[in-house]
Coordinates of C-alpha atoms in Angstrom, one line a residue:
X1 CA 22.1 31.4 -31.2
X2 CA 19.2 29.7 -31.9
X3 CA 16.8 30.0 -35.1
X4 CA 13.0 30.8 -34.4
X5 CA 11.6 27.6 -36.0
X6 CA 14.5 25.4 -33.2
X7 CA 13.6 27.8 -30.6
X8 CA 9.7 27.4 -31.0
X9 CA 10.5 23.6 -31.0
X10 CA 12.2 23.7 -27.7
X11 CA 9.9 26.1 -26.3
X12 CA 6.9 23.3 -27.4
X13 CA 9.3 20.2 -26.3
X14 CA 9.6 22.5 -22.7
X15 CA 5.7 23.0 -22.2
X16 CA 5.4 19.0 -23.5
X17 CA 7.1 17.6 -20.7
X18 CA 5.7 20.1 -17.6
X19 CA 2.4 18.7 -19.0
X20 CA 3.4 15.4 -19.2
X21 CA 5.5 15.8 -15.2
X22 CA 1.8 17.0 -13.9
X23 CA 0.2 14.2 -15.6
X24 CA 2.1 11.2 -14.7
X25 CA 1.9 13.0 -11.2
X26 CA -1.6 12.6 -10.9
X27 CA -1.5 8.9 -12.4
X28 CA 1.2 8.1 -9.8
X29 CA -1.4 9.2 -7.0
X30 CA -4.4 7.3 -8.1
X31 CA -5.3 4.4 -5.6
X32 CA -6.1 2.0 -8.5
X33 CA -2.9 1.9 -9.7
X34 CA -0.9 -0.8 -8.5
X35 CA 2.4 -0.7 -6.5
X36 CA 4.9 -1.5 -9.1
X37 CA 3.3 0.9 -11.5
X38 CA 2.9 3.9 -9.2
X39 CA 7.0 3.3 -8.5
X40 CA 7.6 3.7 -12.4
X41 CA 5.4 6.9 -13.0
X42 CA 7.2 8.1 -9.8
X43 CA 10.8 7.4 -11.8
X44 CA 9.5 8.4 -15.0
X45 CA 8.6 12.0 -13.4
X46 CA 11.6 12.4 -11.5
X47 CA 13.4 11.9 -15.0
X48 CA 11.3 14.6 -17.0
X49 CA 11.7 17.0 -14.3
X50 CA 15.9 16.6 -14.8
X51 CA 14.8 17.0 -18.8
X52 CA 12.8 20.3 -17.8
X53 CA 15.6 22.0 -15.9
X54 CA 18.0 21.2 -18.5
X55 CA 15.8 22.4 -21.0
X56 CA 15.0 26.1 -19.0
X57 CA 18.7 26.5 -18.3
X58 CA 19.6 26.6 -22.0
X59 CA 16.7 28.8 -22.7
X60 CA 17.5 31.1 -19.5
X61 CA 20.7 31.4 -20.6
X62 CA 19.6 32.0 -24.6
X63 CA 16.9 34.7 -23.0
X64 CA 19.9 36.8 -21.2
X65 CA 22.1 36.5 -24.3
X66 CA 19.4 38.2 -26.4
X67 CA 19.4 41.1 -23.6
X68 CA 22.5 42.2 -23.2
X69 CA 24.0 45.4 -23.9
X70 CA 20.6 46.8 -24.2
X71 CA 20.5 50.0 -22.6
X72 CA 17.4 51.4 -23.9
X73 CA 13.9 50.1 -21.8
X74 CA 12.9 46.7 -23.6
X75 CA 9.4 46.4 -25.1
X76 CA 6.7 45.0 -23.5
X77 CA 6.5 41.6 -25.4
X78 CA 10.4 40.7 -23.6
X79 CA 9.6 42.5 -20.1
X80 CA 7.1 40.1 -20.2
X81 CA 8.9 37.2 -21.3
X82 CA 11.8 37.8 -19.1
X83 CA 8.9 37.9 -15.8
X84 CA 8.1 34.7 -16.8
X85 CA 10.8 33.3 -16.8
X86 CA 12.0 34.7 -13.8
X87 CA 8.8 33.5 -11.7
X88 CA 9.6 29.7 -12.9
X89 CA 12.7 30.0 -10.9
X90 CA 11.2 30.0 -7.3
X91 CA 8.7 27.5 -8.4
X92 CA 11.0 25.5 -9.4
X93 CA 13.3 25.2 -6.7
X94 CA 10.3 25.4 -3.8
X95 CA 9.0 22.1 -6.3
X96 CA 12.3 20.8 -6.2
X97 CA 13.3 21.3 -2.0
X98 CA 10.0 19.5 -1.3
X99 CA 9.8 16.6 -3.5
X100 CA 13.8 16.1 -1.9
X101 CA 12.5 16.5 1.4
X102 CA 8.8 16.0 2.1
X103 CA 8.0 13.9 -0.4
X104 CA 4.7 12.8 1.4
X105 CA 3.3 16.6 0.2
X106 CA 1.6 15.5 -2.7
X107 CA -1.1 18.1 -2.9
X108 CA 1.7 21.2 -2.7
X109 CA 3.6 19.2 -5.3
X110 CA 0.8 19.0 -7.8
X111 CA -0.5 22.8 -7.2
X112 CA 3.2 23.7 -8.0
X113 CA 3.4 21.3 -10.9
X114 CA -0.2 22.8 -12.4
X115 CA 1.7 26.3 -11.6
X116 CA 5.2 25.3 -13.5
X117 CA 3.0 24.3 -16.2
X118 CA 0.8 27.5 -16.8
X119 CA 3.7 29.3 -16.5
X120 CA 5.4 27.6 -18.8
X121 CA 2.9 27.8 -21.3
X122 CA 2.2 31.5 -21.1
X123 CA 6.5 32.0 -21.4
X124 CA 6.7 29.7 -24.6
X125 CA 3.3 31.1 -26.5
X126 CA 4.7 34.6 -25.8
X127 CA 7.5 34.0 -28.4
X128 CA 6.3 30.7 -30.4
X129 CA 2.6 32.2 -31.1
X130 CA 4.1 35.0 -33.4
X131 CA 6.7 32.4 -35.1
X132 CA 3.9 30.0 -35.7
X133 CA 1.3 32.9 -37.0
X134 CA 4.3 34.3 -39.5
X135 CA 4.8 30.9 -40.9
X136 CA 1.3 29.3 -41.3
X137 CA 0.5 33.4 -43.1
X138 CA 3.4 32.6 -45.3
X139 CA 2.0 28.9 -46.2
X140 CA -1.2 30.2 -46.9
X141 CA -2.8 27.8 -44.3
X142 CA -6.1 29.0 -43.3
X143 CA -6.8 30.2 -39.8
X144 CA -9.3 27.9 -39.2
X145 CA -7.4 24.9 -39.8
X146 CA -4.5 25.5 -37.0
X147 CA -7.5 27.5 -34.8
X148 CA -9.2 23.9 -34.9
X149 CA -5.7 22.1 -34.6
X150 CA -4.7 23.4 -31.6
X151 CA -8.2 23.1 -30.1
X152 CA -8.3 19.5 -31.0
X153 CA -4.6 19.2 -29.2
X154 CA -5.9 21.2 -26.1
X155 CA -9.1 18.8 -25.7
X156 CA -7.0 15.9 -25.9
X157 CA -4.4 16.9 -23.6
X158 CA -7.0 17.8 -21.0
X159 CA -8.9 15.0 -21.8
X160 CA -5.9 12.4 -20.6
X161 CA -5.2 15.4 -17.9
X162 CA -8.1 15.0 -15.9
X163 CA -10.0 11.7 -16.9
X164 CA -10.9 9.4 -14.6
X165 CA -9.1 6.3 -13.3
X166 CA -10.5 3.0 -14.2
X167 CA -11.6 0.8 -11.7
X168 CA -8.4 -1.9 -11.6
X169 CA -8.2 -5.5 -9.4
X170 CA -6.2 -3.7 -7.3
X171 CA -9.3 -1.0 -6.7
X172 CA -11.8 -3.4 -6.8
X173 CA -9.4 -5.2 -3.9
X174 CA -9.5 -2.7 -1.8
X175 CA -13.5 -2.1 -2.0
X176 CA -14.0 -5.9 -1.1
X177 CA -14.8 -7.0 -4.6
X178 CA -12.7 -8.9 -6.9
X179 CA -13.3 -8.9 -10.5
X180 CA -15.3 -11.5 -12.0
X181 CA -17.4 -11.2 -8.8
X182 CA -19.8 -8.0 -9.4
X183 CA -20.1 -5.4 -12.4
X184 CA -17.9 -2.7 -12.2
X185 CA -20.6 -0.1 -11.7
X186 CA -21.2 -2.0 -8.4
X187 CA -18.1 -2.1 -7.3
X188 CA -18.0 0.5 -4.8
X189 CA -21.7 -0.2 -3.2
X190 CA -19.6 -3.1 -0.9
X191 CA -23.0 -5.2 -1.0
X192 CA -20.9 -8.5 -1.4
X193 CA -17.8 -9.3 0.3
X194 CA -14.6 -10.2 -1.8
X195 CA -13.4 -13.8 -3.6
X196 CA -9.8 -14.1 -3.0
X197 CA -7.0 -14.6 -5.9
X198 CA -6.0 -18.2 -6.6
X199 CA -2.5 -18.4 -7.3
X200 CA 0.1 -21.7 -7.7
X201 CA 3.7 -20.9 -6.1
X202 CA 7.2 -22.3 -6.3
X203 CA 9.5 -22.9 -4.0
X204 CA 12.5 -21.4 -5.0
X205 CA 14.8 -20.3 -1.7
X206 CA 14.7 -20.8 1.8
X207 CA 16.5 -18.4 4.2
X208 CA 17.2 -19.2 8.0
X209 CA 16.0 -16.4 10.2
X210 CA 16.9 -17.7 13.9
X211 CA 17.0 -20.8 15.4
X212 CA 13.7 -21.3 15.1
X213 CA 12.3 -19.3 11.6
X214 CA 12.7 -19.3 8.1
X215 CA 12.3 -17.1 5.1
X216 CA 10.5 -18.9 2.1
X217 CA 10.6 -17.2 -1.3
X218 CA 8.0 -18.8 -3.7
X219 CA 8.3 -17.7 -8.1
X220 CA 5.3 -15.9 -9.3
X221 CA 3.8 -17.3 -12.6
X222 CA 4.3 -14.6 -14.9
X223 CA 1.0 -12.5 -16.0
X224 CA -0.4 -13.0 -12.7
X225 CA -2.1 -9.7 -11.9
X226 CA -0.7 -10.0 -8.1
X227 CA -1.0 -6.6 -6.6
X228 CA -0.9 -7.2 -2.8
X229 CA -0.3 -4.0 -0.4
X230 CA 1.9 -3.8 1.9
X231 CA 1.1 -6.0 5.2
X232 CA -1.5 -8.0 3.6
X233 CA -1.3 -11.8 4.3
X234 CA -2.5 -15.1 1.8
X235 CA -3.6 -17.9 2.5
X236 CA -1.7 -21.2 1.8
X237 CA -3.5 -24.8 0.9
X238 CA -0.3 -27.2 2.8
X239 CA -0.1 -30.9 2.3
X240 CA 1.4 -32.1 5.4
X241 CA 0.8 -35.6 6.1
X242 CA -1.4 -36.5 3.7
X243 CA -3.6 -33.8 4.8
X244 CA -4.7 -30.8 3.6
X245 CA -4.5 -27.8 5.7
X246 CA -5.0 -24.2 5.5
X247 CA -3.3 -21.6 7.0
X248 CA -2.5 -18.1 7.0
X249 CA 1.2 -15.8 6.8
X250 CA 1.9 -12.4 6.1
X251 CA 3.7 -11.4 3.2
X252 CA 7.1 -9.8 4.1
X253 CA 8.7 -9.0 1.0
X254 CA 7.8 -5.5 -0.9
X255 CA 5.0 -5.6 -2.9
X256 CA 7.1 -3.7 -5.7
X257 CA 8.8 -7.5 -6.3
X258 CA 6.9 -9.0 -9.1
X259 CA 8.3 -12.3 -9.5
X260 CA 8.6 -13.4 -6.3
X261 CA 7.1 -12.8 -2.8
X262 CA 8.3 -14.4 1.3
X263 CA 6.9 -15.5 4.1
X264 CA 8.6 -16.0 7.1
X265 CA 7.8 -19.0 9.4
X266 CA 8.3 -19.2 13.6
X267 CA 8.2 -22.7 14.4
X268 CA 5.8 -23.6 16.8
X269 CA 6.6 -27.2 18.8
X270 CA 2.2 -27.5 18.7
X271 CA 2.5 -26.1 15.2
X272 CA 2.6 -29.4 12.6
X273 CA 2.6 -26.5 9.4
X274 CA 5.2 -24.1 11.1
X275 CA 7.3 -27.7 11.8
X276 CA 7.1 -28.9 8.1
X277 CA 8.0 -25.4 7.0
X278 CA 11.6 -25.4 9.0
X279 CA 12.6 -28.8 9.0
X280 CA 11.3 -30.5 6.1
X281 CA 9.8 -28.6 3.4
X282 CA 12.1 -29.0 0.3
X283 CA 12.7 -26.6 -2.9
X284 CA 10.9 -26.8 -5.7
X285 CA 7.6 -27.3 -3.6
X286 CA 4.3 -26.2 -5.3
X287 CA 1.7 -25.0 -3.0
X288 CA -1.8 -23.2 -4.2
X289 CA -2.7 -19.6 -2.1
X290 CA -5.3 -17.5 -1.9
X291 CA -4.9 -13.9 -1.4
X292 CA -4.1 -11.3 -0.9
X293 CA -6.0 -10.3 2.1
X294 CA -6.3 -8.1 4.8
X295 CA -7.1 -4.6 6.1
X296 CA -4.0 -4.7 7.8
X297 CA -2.0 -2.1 5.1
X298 CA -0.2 1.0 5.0
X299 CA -1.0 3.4 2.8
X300 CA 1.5 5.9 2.5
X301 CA -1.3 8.9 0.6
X302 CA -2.8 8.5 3.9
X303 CA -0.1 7.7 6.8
X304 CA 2.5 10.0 6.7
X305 CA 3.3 9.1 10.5
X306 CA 3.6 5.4 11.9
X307 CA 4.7 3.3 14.9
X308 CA 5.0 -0.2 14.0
X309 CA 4.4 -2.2 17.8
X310 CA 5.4 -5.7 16.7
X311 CA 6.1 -8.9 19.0
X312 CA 7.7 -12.4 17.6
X313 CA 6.8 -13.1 14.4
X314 CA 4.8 -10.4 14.6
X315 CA 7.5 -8.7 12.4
X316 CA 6.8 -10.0 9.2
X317 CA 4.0 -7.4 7.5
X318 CA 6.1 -5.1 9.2
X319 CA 8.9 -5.6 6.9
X320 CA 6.6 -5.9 4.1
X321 CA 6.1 -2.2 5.0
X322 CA 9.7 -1.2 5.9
X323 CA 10.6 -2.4 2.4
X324 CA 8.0 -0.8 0.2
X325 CA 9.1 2.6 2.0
X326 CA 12.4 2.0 1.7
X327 CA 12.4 1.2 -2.2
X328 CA 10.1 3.9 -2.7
X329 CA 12.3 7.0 -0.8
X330 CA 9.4 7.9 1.1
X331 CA 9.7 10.3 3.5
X332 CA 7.1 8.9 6.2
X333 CA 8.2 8.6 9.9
X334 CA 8.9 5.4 11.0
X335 CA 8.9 4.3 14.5
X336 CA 9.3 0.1 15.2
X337 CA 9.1 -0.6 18.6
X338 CA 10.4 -4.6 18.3
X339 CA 9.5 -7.1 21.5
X340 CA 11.5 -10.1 21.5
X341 CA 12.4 -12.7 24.4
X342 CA 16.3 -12.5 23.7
X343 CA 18.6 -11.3 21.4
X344 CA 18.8 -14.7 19.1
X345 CA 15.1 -14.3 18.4
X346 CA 15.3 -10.5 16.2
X347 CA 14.2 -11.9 13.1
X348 CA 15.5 -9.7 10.5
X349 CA 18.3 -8.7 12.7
X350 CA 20.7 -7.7 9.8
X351 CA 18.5 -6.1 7.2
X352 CA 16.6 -3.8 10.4
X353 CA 20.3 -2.5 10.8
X354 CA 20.8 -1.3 7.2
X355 CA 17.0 -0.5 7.6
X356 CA 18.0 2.1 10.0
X357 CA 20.5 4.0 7.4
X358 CA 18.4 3.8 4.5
X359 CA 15.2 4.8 5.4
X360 CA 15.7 8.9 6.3
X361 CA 13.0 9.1 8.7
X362 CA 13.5 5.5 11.0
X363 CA 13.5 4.9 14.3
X364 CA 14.0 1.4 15.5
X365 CA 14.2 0.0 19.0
X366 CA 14.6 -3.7 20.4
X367 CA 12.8 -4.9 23.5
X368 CA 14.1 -8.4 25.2
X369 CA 12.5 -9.6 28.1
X370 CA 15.6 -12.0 29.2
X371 CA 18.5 -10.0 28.1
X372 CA 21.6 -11.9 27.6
X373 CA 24.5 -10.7 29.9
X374 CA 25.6 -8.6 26.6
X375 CA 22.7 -6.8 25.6
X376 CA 22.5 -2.7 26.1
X377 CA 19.5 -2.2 24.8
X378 CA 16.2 -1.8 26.5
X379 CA 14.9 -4.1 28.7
X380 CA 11.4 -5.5 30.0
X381 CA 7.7 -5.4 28.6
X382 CA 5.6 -2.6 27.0
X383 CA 4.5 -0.1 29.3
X384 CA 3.2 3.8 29.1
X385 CA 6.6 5.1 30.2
X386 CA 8.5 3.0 27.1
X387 CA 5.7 4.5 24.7
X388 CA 5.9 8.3 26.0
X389 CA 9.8 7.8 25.5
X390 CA 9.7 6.5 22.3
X391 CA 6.8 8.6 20.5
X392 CA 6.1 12.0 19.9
X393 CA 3.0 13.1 19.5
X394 CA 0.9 9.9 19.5
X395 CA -2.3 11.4 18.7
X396 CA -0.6 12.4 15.1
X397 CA 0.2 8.6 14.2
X398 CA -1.1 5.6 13.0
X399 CA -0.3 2.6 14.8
X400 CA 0.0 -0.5 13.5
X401 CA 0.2 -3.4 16.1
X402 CA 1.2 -7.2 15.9
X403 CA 2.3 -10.4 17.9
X404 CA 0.7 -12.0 20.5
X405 CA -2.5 -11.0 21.8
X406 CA -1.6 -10.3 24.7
X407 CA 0.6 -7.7 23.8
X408 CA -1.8 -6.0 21.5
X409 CA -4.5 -5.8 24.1
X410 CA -1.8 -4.3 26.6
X411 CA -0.7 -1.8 23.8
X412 CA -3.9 -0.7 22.4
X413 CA -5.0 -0.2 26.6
X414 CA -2.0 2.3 26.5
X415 CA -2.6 4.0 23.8
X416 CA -6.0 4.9 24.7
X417 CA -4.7 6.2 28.0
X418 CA -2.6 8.6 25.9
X419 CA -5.4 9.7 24.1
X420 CA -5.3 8.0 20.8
X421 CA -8.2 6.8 18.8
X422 CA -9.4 3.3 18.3
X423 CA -9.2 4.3 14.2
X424 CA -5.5 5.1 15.1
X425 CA -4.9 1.5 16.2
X426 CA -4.5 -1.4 13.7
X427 CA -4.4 -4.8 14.5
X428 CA -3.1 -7.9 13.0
X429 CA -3.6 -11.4 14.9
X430 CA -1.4 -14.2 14.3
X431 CA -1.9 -18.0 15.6
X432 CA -4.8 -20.3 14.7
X433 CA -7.9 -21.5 15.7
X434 CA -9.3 -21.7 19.3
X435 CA -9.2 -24.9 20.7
X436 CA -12.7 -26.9 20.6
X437 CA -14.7 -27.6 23.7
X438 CA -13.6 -30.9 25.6
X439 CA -15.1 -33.9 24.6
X440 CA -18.0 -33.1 28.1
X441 CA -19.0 -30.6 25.7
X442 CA -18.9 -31.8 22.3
X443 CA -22.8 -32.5 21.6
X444 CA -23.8 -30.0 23.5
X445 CA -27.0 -28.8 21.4
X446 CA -27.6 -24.5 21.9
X447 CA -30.1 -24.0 19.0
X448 CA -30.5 -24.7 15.3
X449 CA -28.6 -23.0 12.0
X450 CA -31.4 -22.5 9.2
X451 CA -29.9 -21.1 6.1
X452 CA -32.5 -18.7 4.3
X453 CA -32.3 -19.6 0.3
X454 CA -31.2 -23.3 0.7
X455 CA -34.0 -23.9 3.0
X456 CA -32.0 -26.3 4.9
X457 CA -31.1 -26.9 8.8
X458 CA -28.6 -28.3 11.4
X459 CA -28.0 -28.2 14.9
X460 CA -25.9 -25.8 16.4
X461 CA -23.5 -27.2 19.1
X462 CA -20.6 -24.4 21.3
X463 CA -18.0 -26.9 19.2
X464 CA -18.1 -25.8 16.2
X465 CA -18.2 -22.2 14.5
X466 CA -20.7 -21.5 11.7
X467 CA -18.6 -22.2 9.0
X468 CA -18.1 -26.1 10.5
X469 CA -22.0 -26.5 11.7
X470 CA -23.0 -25.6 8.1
X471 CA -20.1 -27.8 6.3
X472 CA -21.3 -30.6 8.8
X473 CA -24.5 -30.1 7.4
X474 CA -23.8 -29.9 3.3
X475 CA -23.9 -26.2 3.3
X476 CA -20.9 -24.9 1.4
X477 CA -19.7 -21.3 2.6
X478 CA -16.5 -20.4 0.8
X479 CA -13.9 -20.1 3.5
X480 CA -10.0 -19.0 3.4
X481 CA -7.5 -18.7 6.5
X482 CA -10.8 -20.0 9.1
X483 CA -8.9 -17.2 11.5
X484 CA -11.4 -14.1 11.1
X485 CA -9.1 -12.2 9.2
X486 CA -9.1 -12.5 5.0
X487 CA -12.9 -11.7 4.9
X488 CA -13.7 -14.6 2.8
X489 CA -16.6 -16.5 5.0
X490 CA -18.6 -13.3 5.2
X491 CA -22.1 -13.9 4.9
X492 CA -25.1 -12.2 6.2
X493 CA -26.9 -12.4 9.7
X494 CA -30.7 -12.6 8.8
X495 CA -32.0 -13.0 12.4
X496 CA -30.2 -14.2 16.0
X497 CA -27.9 -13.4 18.3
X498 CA -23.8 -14.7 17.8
X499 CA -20.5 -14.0 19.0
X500 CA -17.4 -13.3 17.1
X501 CA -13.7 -14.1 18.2
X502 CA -12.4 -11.2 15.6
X503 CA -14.4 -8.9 13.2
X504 CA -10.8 -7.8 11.3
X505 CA -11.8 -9.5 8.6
X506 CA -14.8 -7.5 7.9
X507 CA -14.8 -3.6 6.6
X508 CA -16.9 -1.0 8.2
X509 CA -19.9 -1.9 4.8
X510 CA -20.0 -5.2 5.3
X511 CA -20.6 -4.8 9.1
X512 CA -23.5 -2.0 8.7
X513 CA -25.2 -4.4 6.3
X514 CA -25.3 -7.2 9.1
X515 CA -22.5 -9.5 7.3
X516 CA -20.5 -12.0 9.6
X517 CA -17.7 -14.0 9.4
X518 CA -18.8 -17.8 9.5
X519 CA -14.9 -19.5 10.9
X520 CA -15.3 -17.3 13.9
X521 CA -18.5 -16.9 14.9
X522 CA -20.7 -19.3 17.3
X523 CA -24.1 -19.0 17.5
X524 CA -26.5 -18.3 20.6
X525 CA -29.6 -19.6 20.5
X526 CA -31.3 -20.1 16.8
X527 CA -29.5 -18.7 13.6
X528 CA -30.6 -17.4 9.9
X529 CA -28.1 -17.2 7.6
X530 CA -28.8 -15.1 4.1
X531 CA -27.1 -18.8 2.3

């Protein structure tokens, strides 16, 4: 059917792509990589491994050609051959049933790839390893030269195999460093915290939600290097007024998109940026942000079961998530428990529908608290009994909680109750600043901020954070969303006592080596600051 020289080129073509399947698989699960490109090796793979069972289905079916009619025993060299060959089968469907169906089993998938490809190596040598030896012999090519050939292939192949990832932005990101900031071989010792991303946006669509939010999709400049994750937030530099003023939104589109991302705004009638952003910001706006940011991420290597408990607006890096795992096919359990005041206020109303279908493993309830005579869903506020109906086995999942504080404080309280785990619970606050101290207690004097390496000082006053006492007096700390929660005004506590609003923004390093964030922290009594 075949002649030996085409057959021995299939045969090396078949044991090319299982190497190169196991290979991008263990690209595809390095952390560095970013979003978008972990997507294509995943693609790419699923591509090669239609190209490998075509491939050992013609040669099956040109190994049982060569067999029959024999009636005599076969020699060893084909018993052999045709063992092989019949061990790939089982591999290759138990590969194939899980990668369909429990995607999230990486580990089982790359042992069974690493199998598939010894395998496959030992079936094709068995034949191609005779060809090979009867033609080099009759070319007069010296044993040593394909002996040192094939070595050189085989160090090469392992070398790209098994090499280490380099340390990306994205890597660096997730460490608390950005590049440009620290050397690489310092990257992972935390001892700084990060500098966030400046990027310039366009305004390019805007989307009503509700009555009372909007969806705003800003253009990406090309060659950005943007690798946000999803559920992170960045921070936007508005000009409302005449007057510069930051503040922070999630990101709510998938981080696979690379030349756009959203937001989604909730007007607040207090709120002058969330006004500006429904009623009269305009297309074609340019705005500069900073980010991404944010420990607030799924991370689907690790969390392979999730409840989403999200209030309001609280939605937003929710969808961010829904819609990475829903472009990806993952098979991670979803469970979004949705608190709203009445039906009109589901942002995302239509897309959580088709959610529901798409995603295999989704289940999505709505909450209202005042019901319209029409609603059938559930009614009422969080409580234990709503949880215990909801989720299974809570002490298995990672939750991941936003909205109103009060409703994160009554959530996490419950899920302690039931047993699960304060590194279970993650927590994203939305709103601004708390409100100052009445004008009684503006110049209130509690102690004195002396800042180490400057060798400067100012007075302390319960008015103003850190971050505001040292920009009152000179002292520049670089500072982001002023909120507690993009990690940018860490700095770190050389002596005295302060209190924090939120520590989200800092990582489990920076807090063991004494670092603070400056927007939210007040200080009690006298202060050093490492500045």
């Amino acid at each position: 059917m075949f002649s030996p020289i085409a057959s021995v080129s299939i045969g090396i073509l078949f044991v090319a792509i299982a190497g190169t399947n196991v290979w991008m698989m263990l690209r595809a699960s390095w952390t560095s990589q970013s979003p978008g490109r972990r997507a294509t090796l995943r693609r790419l793979h699923r591509m090669g491994g239609y190209l490998f069972l075509a491939l050992f289905s013609v040669m099956f079916v040109y190994m049982n050609f060569r067999v029959l009619g024999t009636k005599r025993g076969l020699p060893i060299a084909i018993t052999l051959h045709s063992t092989l060959a019949f061990l790939l089968v089982p591999l290759l469907l138990a590969k194939v049933l899980i990668a369909r169906h429990y995607k999230h089993y990486s580990g089982t998938l790359l042992a069974l790839g690493l199998a598939i490809f010894v395998v496959s190596f030992l079936l094709v040598s068995i034949t191609a390893f005779p060809v090979l030896w009867s033609a080099l012999t009759i070319a007069n090519v010296p044993p040593a030269f394909w002996i040192t050939f094939i070595s050189m292939v085989l160090l090469i192949f392992g070398a790209l195999l098994f090499r280490r990832p380099a340390v990306t932005s994205t890597a660096l990101a997730d460490k608390g460093v950005s590049p440009g900031s620290q050397s690489i071989q310092n990257a992972g010792t935390a001892s700084q915290p990060a500098a966030r991303k400046s990027l310039i946006l366009l305004l390019s669509r805007i989307q009503e939600q509700t009555h009372d939010s909007k969806t705003l999709r800003f253009l990406l400049p090309s060659g950005n290097g943007f690798y946000p994750r999803p559920g992170q937030f960045l921070t936007f530099n508005w000009m409302v007024g005449g007057q510069l003023i930051p503040r922070s939104y999630s990101i709510c589109s998938s981080p696979l998109q690379k030349g756009y991302l959203e937001i989604t705004v909730k007007r607040a009638e207090a709120g002058c940026v969330s006004r500006f952003l429904n009623q009269d910001v305009q297309l074609g706006l340019a705005v500069e942000a900073h980010g991404p940011s944010g420990r607030f991420c799924f991370d689907e290597l690790q969390h392979k079961k999730i409840v989403l408990i999200a209030g309001g607006s609280g939605i937003t890096p929710m969808m961010s998530m829904l819609r990475y795992i829903d472009d990806l096919g993952l098979a991670t359990e979803v469970t979004l428990l949705y608190f709203v005041r009445t039906p009109r206020d589901i942002i995302f109303a239509n897309e959580l529908a088709q959610l529901r279908v798409s995603i295999r493993n989704f289940h999505y309830v709505v909450i209202t608290s005042r019901p319209d005579p029409g609603w059938a869903g559930p009614t009422g506020h969080l409580s234990r009994e709503l949880l215990e109906a909801q989720i299974s086995s809570p002490q298995s999942s990672t939750f991941f909680l936003c909205g109103p504080k009060g409703l994160m404080e009554t959530a996490r309280n419950i899920l302690h109750l039931m047993g699960v785990q304060d590194a279970q619970i993650l927590r994203e606050s939305f709103g601004g600043k708390a409100p100052a101290p009445g004008p009684a207690e503006a110049h209130r004097t509690t102690g004195t901020l002396e800042f180490a390496r400057s060798r400067r000082s100012c007075p302390i006053s319960d008015s103003r954070t850190l971050l505001e006492t040292a920009e009152s007096g000179g002292v520049s700390i670089p500072s982001s969303c002023r909120q507690g929660q993009c990690g940018t005004c860490a700095v770190r506590l050389l002596r005295g006592e302060i209190q924090m609003e939120s520590e989200d923004g800092l990582s489990p390093e920076l807090k063991a080596q004494g670092y603070i964030l400056a927007c939210v922290a007040r200080g009690e009594g006298d202060v050093v600051l490492d500045l």
